[in-house]
């Protein structure tokens, strides 16, 4: 289900958002050099680019906490099922890509996605080369993916846990892993369904992507690029989600990008930059980088904080403190509407968010036990607890 | 997540229900003969007890529709991960089973379960023998399961689809498969987490159960036995869910059974018996059967309808028409409260449910395409559509 036992055909009123022809982040496709997976912060950490200590930490930073470890184990179990046999004959479906897009989205919502969008797969969003930190000996291998369209499937990282945690304590990685594994489960099932309809389809989810996620989310109208580096922000979940992608040759009608005023909001707010424990997020202006105009981020600082964190597992402080990371209650929906539609109200919203104490951990809601597998031998002990 | 982006620690206010020492269904453990899995309607159909035609139909009744087929494929992919290695040393956890139960439930809700309960695993709920219709040559094999406790994990079959469908059309099996696979995914992940904490744990989900589900749900306080044969009805989802089970030796504090007046309600309502297309549901009184006092059901008629349905895939008409299968909106929550707490209001509620037209398909909400793999060769065609 979509995140609601009582839902409309989509979980959130995405159809009420302003649609635009181009993403609010300037993209110059001609200037974009296709990137290789190896360039991501995690791959660099795994490959030793950030030093021996971080390379060693990389192997344990998810399994050192048993919830993230168990979810990542399940996520990895599903990896062999990302692709499969396509039926030899296409099914007798309506000859209308708009209807097919709606149907594929409805199916993803039925499988309990929280937000779904469709776009043409931009060539620049396909990795030039893949790199597996589970099989680094294989090196970089050219990506072969000829699919025309992409379906993006978002899963919330759990608002309740986001409210409870400090940003970089022991549960942090588990929130990512839960959304990775759950969106992966949905994408794998959806891709198999599309293949049964007679169209090639492949599921991509962390860390098994042939594609770069952020441009797909922008083109599929699921969010705008935010100040948090390379992170697309959803109008109703904020940055509190992970995405899986299904690429396919099924004829689908693309969604259009959205504009809900985030470029103006992020230009003013800067709360993520202020609270980032690693100083990775810039409080300055946007810059052009590889054909995208966006706020810069220091991926080395970010990866070092997340992988090397000795007082927790991972880090999602930016997700925790973002004023858009709120529950979907009537009160917050009203504020959300105002932030999207009344530009002059934004400065008061940003001021009010701090004033109300949002972004602080709520210890009364903490439901997990701090535990650490210190030596990678499966023996759990109580770590020095970390609280801001 | 629990079914809500905005949720309390549990999705539904289960803590507000009246708890009782014994289930509202009379159970005489001494009189219960442990059953074998082979006795279930589906296993009987698969094994040929209901004739050659149904045995043949059994092989195709789920994959003949591509959504249920894709989900069942994913469900089967996960089967090897039901059990695994238990950590050699138990984690340093609080020495309080109440706290541990709460934590395990919180973890299941974090993994997006819709309702969770805990009980001691009754010996009579463990199958005497297992039977796999995927490997019938193996015959019946004695069940070895020594776990002390059970955690039951419920996943909604999707209220929106339940509202749209007719009860026994093409999407019917997909609703079951979605809840089976999703609850299985959660149970498998939760069992792995418990094993990492140093306690044996095994996941059970359809069709890979070592245990009989209904008595576990009753003891875990997740519902009362309903007129729909052998089906436990949840106070907030009605019969519109499937359950996966984690059995474990982790010390847990059991929940208590609940009483929300269902025995009285089902004695009066009889809508499921009236609407069942196979006449499998009795409109008579409860009888004692194998140590349980419950409404009888003709499992042959039920399995024949579900497996043999030529105008759809499966059947969930009882789930569709049950007055308890409602969305969790303020209006329906108010009616729900009244039905649970004001016995004299029940006859008006039952009368009003028909009067308001509940239980009829809403074609405007239909989101799936009717398709059939007629010959099991992966070629899909448009079947004769079925609408009541």
mmCIF file of C-alpha atoms in Angstrom, chain B:
data_model
loop_
_atom_site.group_PDB
_atom_site.id
_atom_site.type_symbol
_atom_site.label_atom_id
_atom_site.label_comp_id
_atom_site.label_asym_id
_atom_site.label_seq_id
_atom_site.Cartn_x
_atom_site.Cartn_y
_atom_site.Cartn_z
ATOM 1 C CA UNK B 1 6.293 1.714 7.896
ATOM 2 C CA UNK B 2 3.108 0.812 9.508
ATOM 3 C CA UNK B 3 0.690 1.809 6.845
ATOM 4 C CA UNK B 4 0.796 5.466 7.788
ATOM 5 C CA UNK B 5 3.397 8.078 7.108
ATOM 6 C CA UNK B 6 2.055 9.611 10.260
ATOM 7 C CA UNK B 7 1.607 6.905 12.872
ATOM 8 C CA UNK B 8 1.732 6.307 16.543
ATOM 9 C CA UNK B 9 4.048 3.507 17.654
ATOM 10 C CA UNK B 10 1.404 1.126 16.367
ATOM 11 C CA UNK B 11 -0.728 1.768 13.291
ATOM 12 C CA UNK B 12 -4.073 1.085 14.919
ATOM 13 C CA UNK B 13 -5.096 1.770 18.530
ATOM 14 C CA UNK B 14 -4.819 -1.904 19.520
ATOM 15 C CA UNK B 15 -4.031 -0.881 23.104
ATOM 16 C CA UNK B 16 -7.541 0.569 23.450
ATOM 17 C CA UNK B 17 -9.261 -2.777 22.881
ATOM 18 C CA UNK B 18 -10.712 -4.893 25.650
ATOM 19 C CA UNK B 19 -8.294 -7.680 26.571
ATOM 20 C CA UNK B 20 -9.527 -11.044 27.835
ATOM 21 C CA UNK B 21 -7.820 -14.079 29.318
ATOM 22 C CA UNK B 22 -9.141 -16.536 26.769
ATOM 23 C CA UNK B 23 -10.054 -16.031 23.097
ATOM 24 C CA UNK B 24 -13.760 -15.480 22.446
ATOM 25 C CA UNK B 25 -13.615 -18.713 20.456
ATOM 26 C CA UNK B 26 -13.736 -21.631 22.852
ATOM 27 C CA UNK B 27 -10.553 -23.682 22.508
ATOM 28 C CA UNK B 28 -10.091 -26.998 24.306
ATOM 29 C CA UNK B 29 -6.391 -27.760 23.828
ATOM 30 C CA UNK B 30 -6.759 -31.322 25.136
ATOM 31 C CA UNK B 31 -9.272 -32.086 22.402
ATOM 32 C CA UNK B 32 -7.177 -30.674 19.587
ATOM 33 C CA UNK B 33 -5.496 -33.152 17.305
ATOM 34 C CA UNK B 34 -2.496 -31.486 15.686
ATOM 35 C CA UNK B 35 -3.180 -31.136 11.982
ATOM 36 C CA UNK B 36 -0.896 -31.715 9.048
ATOM 37 C CA UNK B 37 -0.381 -29.073 6.373
ATOM 38 C CA UNK B 38 -1.695 -31.618 3.854
ATOM 39 C CA UNK B 39 -5.210 -31.076 5.256
ATOM 40 C CA UNK B 40 -5.507 -27.516 3.938
ATOM 41 C CA UNK B 41 -7.823 -26.906 0.994
ATOM 42 C CA UNK B 42 -5.002 -25.730 -1.266
ATOM 43 C CA UNK B 43 -2.833 -28.769 -0.517
ATOM 44 C CA UNK B 44 -5.784 -31.067 -1.117
ATOM 45 C CA UNK B 45 -6.449 -29.388 -4.463
ATOM 46 C CA UNK B 46 -2.743 -29.610 -5.371
ATOM 47 C CA UNK B 47 -2.556 -33.273 -4.392
ATOM 48 C CA UNK B 48 -5.567 -34.216 -6.489
ATOM 49 C CA UNK B 49 -8.053 -34.906 -3.676
ATOM 50 C CA UNK B 50 -10.589 -32.695 -5.486
ATOM 51 C CA UNK B 51 -10.067 -34.303 -8.874
ATOM 52 C CA UNK B 52 -7.817 -33.994 -11.880
ATOM 53 C CA UNK B 53 -9.307 -30.778 -13.217
ATOM 54 C CA UNK B 54 -8.656 -28.855 -9.994
ATOM 55 C CA UNK B 55 -5.196 -30.374 -9.627
ATOM 56 C CA UNK B 56 -4.371 -29.081 -13.097
ATOM 57 C CA UNK B 57 -5.952 -25.684 -12.389
ATOM 58 C CA UNK B 58 -3.946 -25.414 -9.181
ATOM 59 C CA UNK B 59 -0.719 -25.051 -11.160
ATOM 60 C CA UNK B 60 -2.016 -22.035 -13.066
ATOM 61 C CA UNK B 61 -4.546 -20.283 -10.855
ATOM 62 C CA UNK B 62 -2.008 -17.768 -9.489
ATOM 63 C CA UNK B 63 0.372 -17.289 -12.481
ATOM 64 C CA UNK B 64 -2.460 -17.095 -15.010
ATOM 65 C CA UNK B 65 -2.822 -13.384 -14.103
ATOM 66 C CA UNK B 66 0.461 -11.460 -14.488
ATOM 67 C CA UNK B 67 0.297 -9.329 -11.309
ATOM 68 C CA UNK B 68 -0.370 -12.264 -8.983
ATOM 69 C CA UNK B 69 2.152 -14.255 -11.001
ATOM 70 C CA UNK B 70 4.889 -11.656 -10.579
ATOM 71 C CA UNK B 71 4.259 -11.254 -6.851
ATOM 72 C CA UNK B 72 4.167 -15.017 -6.270
ATOM 73 C CA UNK B 73 7.474 -15.305 -8.172
ATOM 74 C CA UNK B 74 9.000 -12.774 -5.765
ATOM 75 C CA UNK B 75 7.444 -14.508 -2.772
ATOM 76 C CA UNK B 76 9.020 -17.780 -3.875
ATOM 77 C CA UNK B 77 12.404 -16.125 -4.492
ATOM 78 C CA UNK B 78 12.574 -15.230 -0.799
ATOM 79 C CA UNK B 79 11.794 -18.722 0.480
ATOM 80 C CA UNK B 80 15.462 -19.788 0.995
ATOM 81 C CA UNK B 81 15.901 -16.981 3.538
ATOM 82 C CA UNK B 82 13.290 -18.068 6.080
ATOM 83 C CA UNK B 83 15.935 -19.375 8.478
ATOM 84 C CA UNK B 84 19.640 -18.830 9.063
ATOM 85 C CA UNK B 85 22.568 -18.721 11.421
ATOM 86 C CA UNK B 86 21.956 -17.610 15.031
ATOM 87 C CA UNK B 87 24.684 -15.495 16.659
ATOM 88 C CA UNK B 88 26.709 -17.543 19.142
ATOM 89 C CA UNK B 89 26.280 -15.035 21.973
ATOM 90 C CA UNK B 90 23.094 -13.237 23.012
ATOM 91 C CA UNK B 91 23.144 -9.446 22.837
ATOM 92 C CA UNK B 92 23.195 -7.371 26.053
ATOM 93 C CA UNK B 93 19.480 -6.506 26.074
ATOM 94 C CA UNK B 94 17.224 -5.397 28.938
ATOM 95 C CA UNK B 95 16.208 -8.325 31.125
ATOM 96 C CA UNK B 96 12.534 -7.491 30.699
ATOM 97 C CA UNK B 97 10.318 -9.434 28.262
ATOM 98 C CA UNK B 98 7.756 -6.601 28.222
ATOM 99 C CA UNK B 99 10.405 -4.231 26.926
ATOM 100 C CA UNK B 100 11.650 -6.820 24.426
ATOM 101 C CA UNK B 101 8.134 -7.472 23.102
ATOM 102 C CA UNK B 102 7.591 -3.766 22.627
ATOM 103 C CA UNK B 103 10.921 -3.463 20.835
ATOM 104 C CA UNK B 104 10.223 -6.363 18.467
ATOM 105 C CA UNK B 105 6.824 -4.897 17.656
ATOM 106 C CA UNK B 106 8.345 -1.456 17.073
ATOM 107 C CA UNK B 107 10.881 -3.038 14.722
ATOM 108 C CA UNK B 108 8.126 -4.790 12.750
ATOM 109 C CA UNK B 109 6.201 -1.506 12.492
ATOM 110 C CA UNK B 110 9.391 0.221 11.337
ATOM 111 C CA UNK B 111 9.567 -2.454 8.625
ATOM 112 C CA UNK B 112 6.034 -1.344 7.615
ATOM 113 C CA UNK B 113 3.868 -4.016 9.214
ATOM 114 C CA UNK B 114 0.229 -2.957 9.643
ATOM 115 C CA UNK B 115 -0.481 -4.820 12.879
ATOM 116 C CA UNK B 116 1.737 -6.898 15.147
ATOM 117 C CA UNK B 117 1.032 -9.191 18.092
ATOM 118 C CA UNK B 118 2.999 -11.582 20.284
ATOM 119 C CA UNK B 119 1.979 -14.856 21.942
ATOM 120 C CA UNK B 120 3.394 -18.052 23.314
ATOM 121 C CA UNK B 121 3.395 -20.541 20.443
ATOM 122 C CA UNK B 122 0.699 -23.115 21.302
ATOM 123 C CA UNK B 123 1.874 -26.651 20.623
ATOM 124 C CA UNK B 124 -1.349 -27.348 18.755
ATOM 125 C CA UNK B 125 -0.556 -24.495 16.335
ATOM 126 C CA UNK B 126 2.498 -26.302 14.986
ATOM 127 C CA UNK B 127 1.732 -28.602 12.047
ATOM 128 C CA UNK B 128 2.390 -32.248 12.889
ATOM 129 C CA UNK B 129 3.669 -32.676 9.352
ATOM 130 C CA UNK B 130 4.598 -30.324 6.539
ATOM 131 C CA UNK B 131 3.583 -30.762 2.924
ATOM 132 C CA UNK B 132 4.956 -28.782 0.029
ATOM 133 C CA UNK B 133 2.896 -28.547 -3.123
ATOM 134 C CA UNK B 134 6.068 -27.339 -4.785
ATOM 135 C CA UNK B 135 7.702 -30.666 -3.944
ATOM 136 C CA UNK B 136 4.901 -33.174 -3.545
ATOM 137 C CA UNK B 137 7.202 -36.131 -4.142
ATOM 138 C CA UNK B 138 8.715 -35.505 -0.713
ATOM 139 C CA UNK B 139 5.346 -36.398 0.803
ATOM 140 C CA UNK B 140 4.558 -35.444 4.384
ATOM 141 C CA UNK B 141 7.522 -34.715 6.619
ATOM 142 C CA UNK B 142 7.357 -34.306 10.416
ATOM 143 C CA UNK B 143 7.611 -30.674 11.527
ATOM 144 C CA UNK B 144 10.521 -29.900 13.806
ATOM 145 C CA UNK B 145 9.960 -26.555 15.468
ATOM 146 C CA UNK B 146 10.831 -26.053 19.110
ATOM 147 C CA UNK B 147 10.325 -22.305 19.380
ATOM 148 C CA UNK B 148 8.581 -20.919 22.416
ATOM 149 C CA UNK B 149 7.080 -17.690 21.120
ATOM 150 C CA UNK B 150 5.402 -16.324 18.009
ATOM 151 C CA UNK B 151 5.269 -12.820 16.537
ATOM 152 C CA UNK B 152 2.413 -12.293 14.079
ATOM 153 C CA UNK B 153 2.803 -9.657 11.366
ATOM 154 C CA UNK B 154 -0.255 -8.511 9.428
ATOM 155 C CA UNK B 155 -0.260 -6.679 6.095
ATOM 156 C CA UNK B 156 -3.369 -5.080 4.629
ATOM 157 C CA UNK B 157 -4.547 -6.376 1.228
ATOM 158 C CA UNK B 158 -5.108 -2.764 0.067
ATOM 159 C CA UNK B 159 -8.359 -1.103 0.939
ATOM 160 C CA UNK B 160 -8.532 0.810 -2.336
ATOM 161 C CA UNK B 161 -8.384 -2.353 -4.424
ATOM 162 C CA UNK B 162 -10.830 -4.061 -2.077
ATOM 163 C CA UNK B 163 -13.247 -1.206 -2.692
ATOM 164 C CA UNK B 164 -12.807 -1.468 -6.469
ATOM 165 C CA UNK B 165 -12.957 -5.193 -7.098
ATOM 166 C CA UNK B 166 -15.958 -7.488 -7.356
ATOM 167 C CA UNK B 167 -14.694 -10.199 -5.003
ATOM 168 C CA UNK B 168 -13.698 -12.872 -7.462
ATOM 169 C CA UNK B 169 -12.319 -11.082 -10.510
ATOM 170 C CA UNK B 170 -8.786 -11.071 -11.921
ATOM 171 C CA UNK B 171 -7.112 -8.954 -9.232
ATOM 172 C CA UNK B 172 -8.352 -11.123 -6.357
ATOM 173 C CA UNK B 173 -5.315 -13.410 -6.014
ATOM 174 C CA UNK B 174 -2.959 -10.443 -6.411
ATOM 175 C CA UNK B 175 -4.318 -8.905 -3.208
ATOM 176 C CA UNK B 176 -3.523 -12.100 -1.307
ATOM 177 C CA UNK B 177 -0.098 -12.457 -2.938
ATOM 178 C CA UNK B 178 0.838 -8.836 -2.198
ATOM 179 C CA UNK B 179 0.081 -9.314 1.501
ATOM 180 C CA UNK B 180 1.747 -12.715 1.580
ATOM 181 C CA UNK B 181 4.939 -11.484 -0.064
ATOM 182 C CA UNK B 182 5.093 -8.192 1.845
ATOM 183 C CA UNK B 183 4.453 -9.768 5.247
ATOM 184 C CA UNK B 184 6.968 -12.479 4.297
ATOM 185 C CA UNK B 185 9.584 -9.868 3.455
ATOM 186 C CA UNK B 186 9.042 -8.234 6.866
ATOM 187 C CA UNK B 187 9.063 -11.555 8.748
ATOM 188 C CA UNK B 188 12.243 -12.761 7.032
ATOM 189 C CA UNK B 189 14.041 -9.516 7.888
ATOM 190 C CA UNK B 190 12.763 -9.501 11.472
ATOM 191 C CA UNK B 191 13.784 -13.153 12.014
ATOM 192 C CA UNK B 192 17.302 -12.353 10.768
ATOM 193 C CA UNK B 193 17.465 -9.428 13.208
ATOM 194 C CA UNK B 194 16.420 -11.668 16.104
ATOM 195 C CA UNK B 195 19.046 -14.242 15.121
ATOM 196 C CA UNK B 196 21.666 -11.487 15.152
ATOM 197 C CA UNK B 197 20.557 -10.773 18.722
ATOM 198 C CA UNK B 198 21.473 -14.381 19.534
ATOM 199 C CA UNK B 199 18.061 -16.082 19.553
ATOM 200 C CA UNK B 200 16.817 -18.750 17.146
ATOM 201 C CA UNK B 201 14.068 -17.399 14.880
ATOM 202 C CA UNK B 202 12.332 -18.580 11.711
ATOM 203 C CA UNK B 203 9.981 -16.797 9.333
ATOM 204 C CA UNK B 204 6.733 -18.411 8.174
ATOM 205 C CA UNK B 205 4.624 -17.021 5.360
ATOM 206 C CA UNK B 206 2.360 -18.417 2.682
ATOM 207 C CA UNK B 207 2.819 -21.031 1.447
ATOM 208 C CA UNK B 208 5.843 -21.722 3.653
ATOM 209 C CA UNK B 209 4.366 -22.212 7.108
ATOM 210 C CA UNK B 210 5.355 -24.695 9.813
ATOM 211 C CA UNK B 211 2.488 -23.309 11.869
ATOM 212 C CA UNK B 212 -1.255 -22.876 11.666
ATOM 213 C CA UNK B 213 -1.976 -19.144 11.618
ATOM 214 C CA UNK B 214 -5.496 -18.615 13.101
ATOM 215 C CA UNK B 215 -4.834 -19.779 16.696
ATOM 216 C CA UNK B 216 -1.666 -17.639 16.785
ATOM 217 C CA UNK B 217 -3.615 -14.544 15.739
ATOM 218 C CA UNK B 218 -6.258 -15.239 18.379
ATOM 219 C CA UNK B 219 -3.712 -15.701 21.170
ATOM 220 C CA UNK B 220 -1.708 -12.657 20.028
ATOM 221 C CA UNK B 221 -4.761 -10.417 20.336
ATOM 222 C CA UNK B 222 -4.982 -9.494 16.675
ATOM 223 C CA UNK B 223 -8.580 -10.472 16.089
ATOM 224 C CA UNK B 224 -11.506 -12.755 16.785
ATOM 225 C CA UNK B 225 -12.591 -15.832 14.840
ATOM 226 C CA UNK B 226 -15.244 -14.826 12.301
ATOM 227 C CA UNK B 227 -18.053 -16.521 10.412
ATOM 228 C CA UNK B 228 -15.765 -16.663 7.354
ATOM 229 C CA UNK B 229 -14.372 -20.120 7.966
ATOM 230 C CA UNK B 230 -11.125 -20.325 9.924
ATOM 231 C CA UNK B 231 -10.571 -16.624 9.285
ATOM 232 C CA UNK B 232 -9.575 -14.267 12.061
ATOM 233 C CA UNK B 233 -11.049 -10.790 11.714
ATOM 234 C CA UNK B 234 -8.987 -7.761 12.729
ATOM 235 C CA UNK B 235 -10.899 -4.959 14.479
ATOM 236 C CA UNK B 236 -9.622 -2.274 12.082
ATOM 237 C CA UNK B 237 -8.843 -4.159 8.833
ATOM 238 C CA UNK B 238 -11.576 -6.775 9.036
ATOM 239 C CA UNK B 239 -10.574 -9.946 7.154
ATOM 240 C CA UNK B 240 -8.642 -7.818 4.602
ATOM 241 C CA UNK B 241 -5.092 -8.929 5.558
ATOM 242 C CA UNK B 242 -2.616 -11.780 5.410
ATOM 243 C CA UNK B 243 -0.267 -12.814 8.195
ATOM 244 C CA UNK B 244 3.330 -13.910 8.396
ATOM 245 C CA UNK B 245 4.730 -15.389 11.613
ATOM 246 C CA UNK B 246 8.147 -15.282 13.229
ATOM 247 C CA UNK B 247 8.675 -18.098 15.701
ATOM 248 C CA UNK B 248 11.532 -17.604 18.132
ATOM 249 C CA UNK B 249 13.135 -18.510 21.425
ATOM 250 C CA UNK B 250 13.633 -14.861 22.330
ATOM 251 C CA UNK B 251 12.008 -14.208 25.729
ATOM 252 C CA UNK B 252 8.898 -12.173 24.934
ATOM 253 C CA UNK B 253 5.884 -11.053 26.924
ATOM 254 C CA UNK B 254 2.671 -12.329 25.281
ATOM 255 C CA UNK B 255 -0.248 -10.081 24.367
ATOM 256 C CA UNK B 256 -3.712 -11.101 25.531
ATOM 257 C CA UNK B 257 -6.644 -12.045 23.293
ATOM 258 C CA UNK B 258 -9.180 -9.337 22.436
ATOM 259 C CA UNK B 259 -12.972 -9.107 22.556
ATOM 260 C CA UNK B 260 -14.617 -6.460 20.406
ATOM 261 C CA UNK B 261 -18.005 -8.095 20.149
ATOM 262 C CA UNK B 262 -17.433 -10.003 16.932
ATOM 263 C CA UNK B 263 -19.109 -13.229 18.061
ATOM 264 C CA UNK B 264 -22.343 -11.318 18.488
ATOM 265 C CA UNK B 265 -21.817 -9.355 15.268
ATOM 266 C CA UNK B 266 -21.088 -12.420 13.105
ATOM 267 C CA UNK B 267 -24.013 -14.286 14.645
ATOM 268 C CA UNK B 268 -26.303 -11.573 13.265
ATOM 269 C CA UNK B 269 -24.671 -10.313 10.057
ATOM 270 C CA UNK B 270 -24.200 -13.357 7.780
ATOM 271 C CA UNK B 271 -23.389 -11.137 4.779
ATOM 272 C CA UNK B 272 -20.370 -13.321 3.877
ATOM 273 C CA UNK B 273 -22.550 -16.447 3.905
ATOM 274 C CA UNK B 274 -25.146 -14.716 1.738
ATOM 275 C CA UNK B 275 -22.614 -13.441 -0.814
ATOM 276 C CA UNK B 276 -20.158 -16.379 -0.992
ATOM 277 C CA UNK B 277 -20.318 -17.514 -4.635
ATOM 278 C CA UNK B 278 -19.500 -21.104 -3.665
ATOM 279 C CA UNK B 279 -21.868 -21.488 -0.732
ATOM 280 C CA UNK B 280 -18.921 -22.513 1.461
ATOM 281 C CA UNK B 281 -19.807 -20.280 4.413
ATOM 282 C CA UNK B 282 -22.462 -21.449 6.856
ATOM 283 C CA UNK B 283 -25.308 -19.185 7.964
ATOM 284 C CA UNK B 284 -25.945 -21.480 10.908
ATOM 285 C CA UNK B 285 -24.540 -21.719 14.407
ATOM 286 C CA UNK B 286 -21.082 -22.492 15.680
ATOM 287 C CA UNK B 287 -20.061 -26.112 16.139
ATOM 288 C CA UNK B 288 -17.249 -27.834 18.007
ATOM 289 C CA UNK B 289 -14.607 -29.035 15.553
ATOM 290 C CA UNK B 290 -11.255 -30.494 16.574
ATOM 291 C CA UNK B 291 -11.332 -28.698 19.922
ATOM 292 C CA UNK B 292 -12.443 -25.306 18.557
ATOM 293 C CA UNK B 293 -15.988 -23.912 18.737
ATOM 294 C CA UNK B 294 -16.418 -22.036 15.491
ATOM 295 C CA UNK B 295 -18.574 -21.472 12.457
ATOM 296 C CA UNK B 296 -18.062 -24.374 10.067
ATOM 297 C CA UNK B 297 -16.825 -23.879 6.515
ATOM 298 C CA UNK B 298 -16.837 -26.196 3.532
ATOM 299 C CA UNK B 299 -13.177 -26.037 2.544
ATOM 300 C CA UNK B 300 -13.766 -28.123 -0.559
ATOM 301 C CA UNK B 301 -16.310 -25.651 -1.921
ATOM 302 C CA UNK B 302 -14.046 -22.716 -0.978
ATOM 303 C CA UNK B 303 -10.898 -24.203 -2.556
ATOM 304 C CA UNK B 304 -12.824 -25.286 -5.639
ATOM 305 C CA UNK B 305 -14.125 -21.744 -6.140
ATOM 306 C CA UNK B 306 -10.736 -20.125 -5.612
ATOM 307 C CA UNK B 307 -8.639 -22.560 -7.602
ATOM 308 C CA UNK B 308 -11.184 -23.351 -10.289
ATOM 309 C CA UNK B 309 -12.489 -19.798 -10.929
ATOM 310 C CA UNK B 310 -12.523 -19.395 -14.727
ATOM 311 C CA UNK B 311 -13.761 -15.795 -14.642
ATOM 312 C CA UNK B 312 -10.984 -14.444 -12.460
ATOM 313 C CA UNK B 313 -7.981 -15.476 -10.390
ATOM 314 C CA UNK B 314 -8.887 -16.632 -6.892
ATOM 315 C CA UNK B 315 -11.759 -15.378 -4.771
ATOM 316 C CA UNK B 316 -12.043 -12.996 -1.835
ATOM 317 C CA UNK B 317 -15.743 -12.203 -1.937
ATOM 318 C CA UNK B 318 -16.045 -12.689 1.842
ATOM 319 C CA UNK B 319 -13.227 -10.175 2.373
ATOM 320 C CA UNK B 320 -14.804 -7.771 -0.113
ATOM 321 C CA UNK B 321 -18.292 -7.747 1.394
ATOM 322 C CA UNK B 322 -17.473 -7.946 5.116
ATOM 323 C CA UNK B 323 -18.790 -4.806 6.871
ATOM 324 C CA UNK B 324 -15.480 -4.635 8.776
ATOM 325 C CA UNK B 325 -13.492 -4.167 5.495
ATOM 326 C CA UNK B 326 -13.548 -0.398 5.531
ATOM 327 C CA UNK B 327 -11.029 2.414 5.059
ATOM 328 C CA UNK B 328 -9.563 3.884 8.229
ATOM 329 C CA UNK B 329 -11.229 7.289 7.860
ATOM 330 C CA UNK B 330 -12.732 9.367 10.682
ATOM 331 C CA UNK B 331 -16.254 8.405 9.575
ATOM 332 C CA UNK B 332 -15.561 4.676 9.487
ATOM 333 C CA UNK B 333 -13.589 4.863 12.722
ATOM 334 C CA UNK B 334 -16.644 6.287 14.429
ATOM 335 C CA UNK B 335 -18.878 3.516 13.074
ATOM 336 C CA UNK B 336 -16.190 0.991 14.016
ATOM 337 C CA UNK B 337 -16.136 2.305 17.599
ATOM 338 C CA UNK B 338 -19.919 2.034 17.792
ATOM 339 C CA UNK B 339 -19.982 -1.534 16.465
ATOM 340 C CA UNK B 340 -17.368 -2.559 18.998
ATOM 341 C CA UNK B 341 -18.867 -0.824 21.991
ATOM 342 C CA UNK B 342 -22.634 -0.528 21.509
ATOM 343 C CA UNK B 343 -24.172 -3.977 21.006
ATOM 344 C CA UNK B 344 -27.676 -2.647 20.320
ATOM 345 C CA UNK B 345 -26.312 -0.569 17.421
ATOM 346 C CA UNK B 346 -25.067 -3.640 15.572
ATOM 347 C CA UNK B 347 -28.362 -4.568 13.939
ATOM 348 C CA UNK B 348 -28.606 -1.028 12.512
ATOM 349 C CA UNK B 349 -25.007 -1.141 11.368
ATOM 350 C CA UNK B 350 -25.580 -4.406 9.518
ATOM 351 C CA UNK B 351 -28.772 -3.060 7.951
ATOM 352 C CA UNK B 352 -27.068 0.218 7.052
ATOM 353 C CA UNK B 353 -24.133 -1.521 5.410
ATOM 354 C CA UNK B 354 -26.396 -3.050 2.783
ATOM 355 C CA UNK B 355 -28.462 0.111 2.511
ATOM 356 C CA UNK B 356 -25.368 2.193 1.732
ATOM 357 C CA UNK B 357 -24.443 -0.256 -1.018
ATOM 358 C CA UNK B 358 -21.204 -1.425 0.574
ATOM 359 C CA UNK B 359 -19.789 -4.619 -0.848
ATOM 360 C CA UNK B 360 -20.459 -3.741 -4.484
ATOM 361 C CA UNK B 361 -17.590 -3.232 -6.953
ATOM 362 C CA UNK B 362 -16.673 0.359 -7.801
ATOM 363 C CA UNK B 363 -15.726 0.145 -11.461
ATOM 364 C CA UNK B 364 -14.563 3.760 -11.569
ATOM 365 C CA UNK B 365 -11.697 2.758 -9.269
ATOM 366 C CA UNK B 366 -10.613 -0.289 -11.258
ATOM 367 C CA UNK B 367 -6.912 0.119 -12.063
ATOM 368 C CA UNK B 368 -5.861 -3.309 -13.407
ATOM 369 C CA UNK B 369 -6.238 -4.840 -16.865
ATOM 370 C CA UNK B 370 -7.958 -8.212 -17.137
ATOM 371 C CA UNK B 371 -5.449 -10.576 -18.703
ATOM 372 C CA UNK B 372 -5.076 -14.327 -18.757
ATOM 373 C CA UNK B 373 -2.271 -16.704 -19.539
ATOM 374 C CA UNK B 374 -4.640 -19.311 -20.909
ATOM 375 C CA UNK B 375 -2.213 -22.108 -21.745
ATOM 376 C CA UNK B 376 0.641 -21.525 -19.328
ATOM 377 C CA UNK B 377 2.986 -20.462 -22.126
ATOM 378 C CA UNK B 378 3.373 -16.851 -21.011
ATOM 379 C CA UNK B 379 1.123 -15.511 -23.781
ATOM 380 C CA UNK B 380 -1.481 -13.165 -22.336
ATOM 381 C CA UNK B 381 -4.933 -12.658 -23.813
ATOM 382 C CA UNK B 382 -8.039 -10.765 -22.736
ATOM 383 C CA UNK B 383 -10.323 -13.148 -20.854
ATOM 384 C CA UNK B 384 -14.083 -12.982 -20.790
ATOM 385 C CA UNK B 385 -14.485 -10.333 -18.155
ATOM 386 C CA UNK B 386 -16.439 -11.126 -15.052
ATOM 387 C CA UNK B 387 -18.635 -8.606 -13.321
ATOM 388 C CA UNK B 388 -21.432 -9.396 -10.950
#
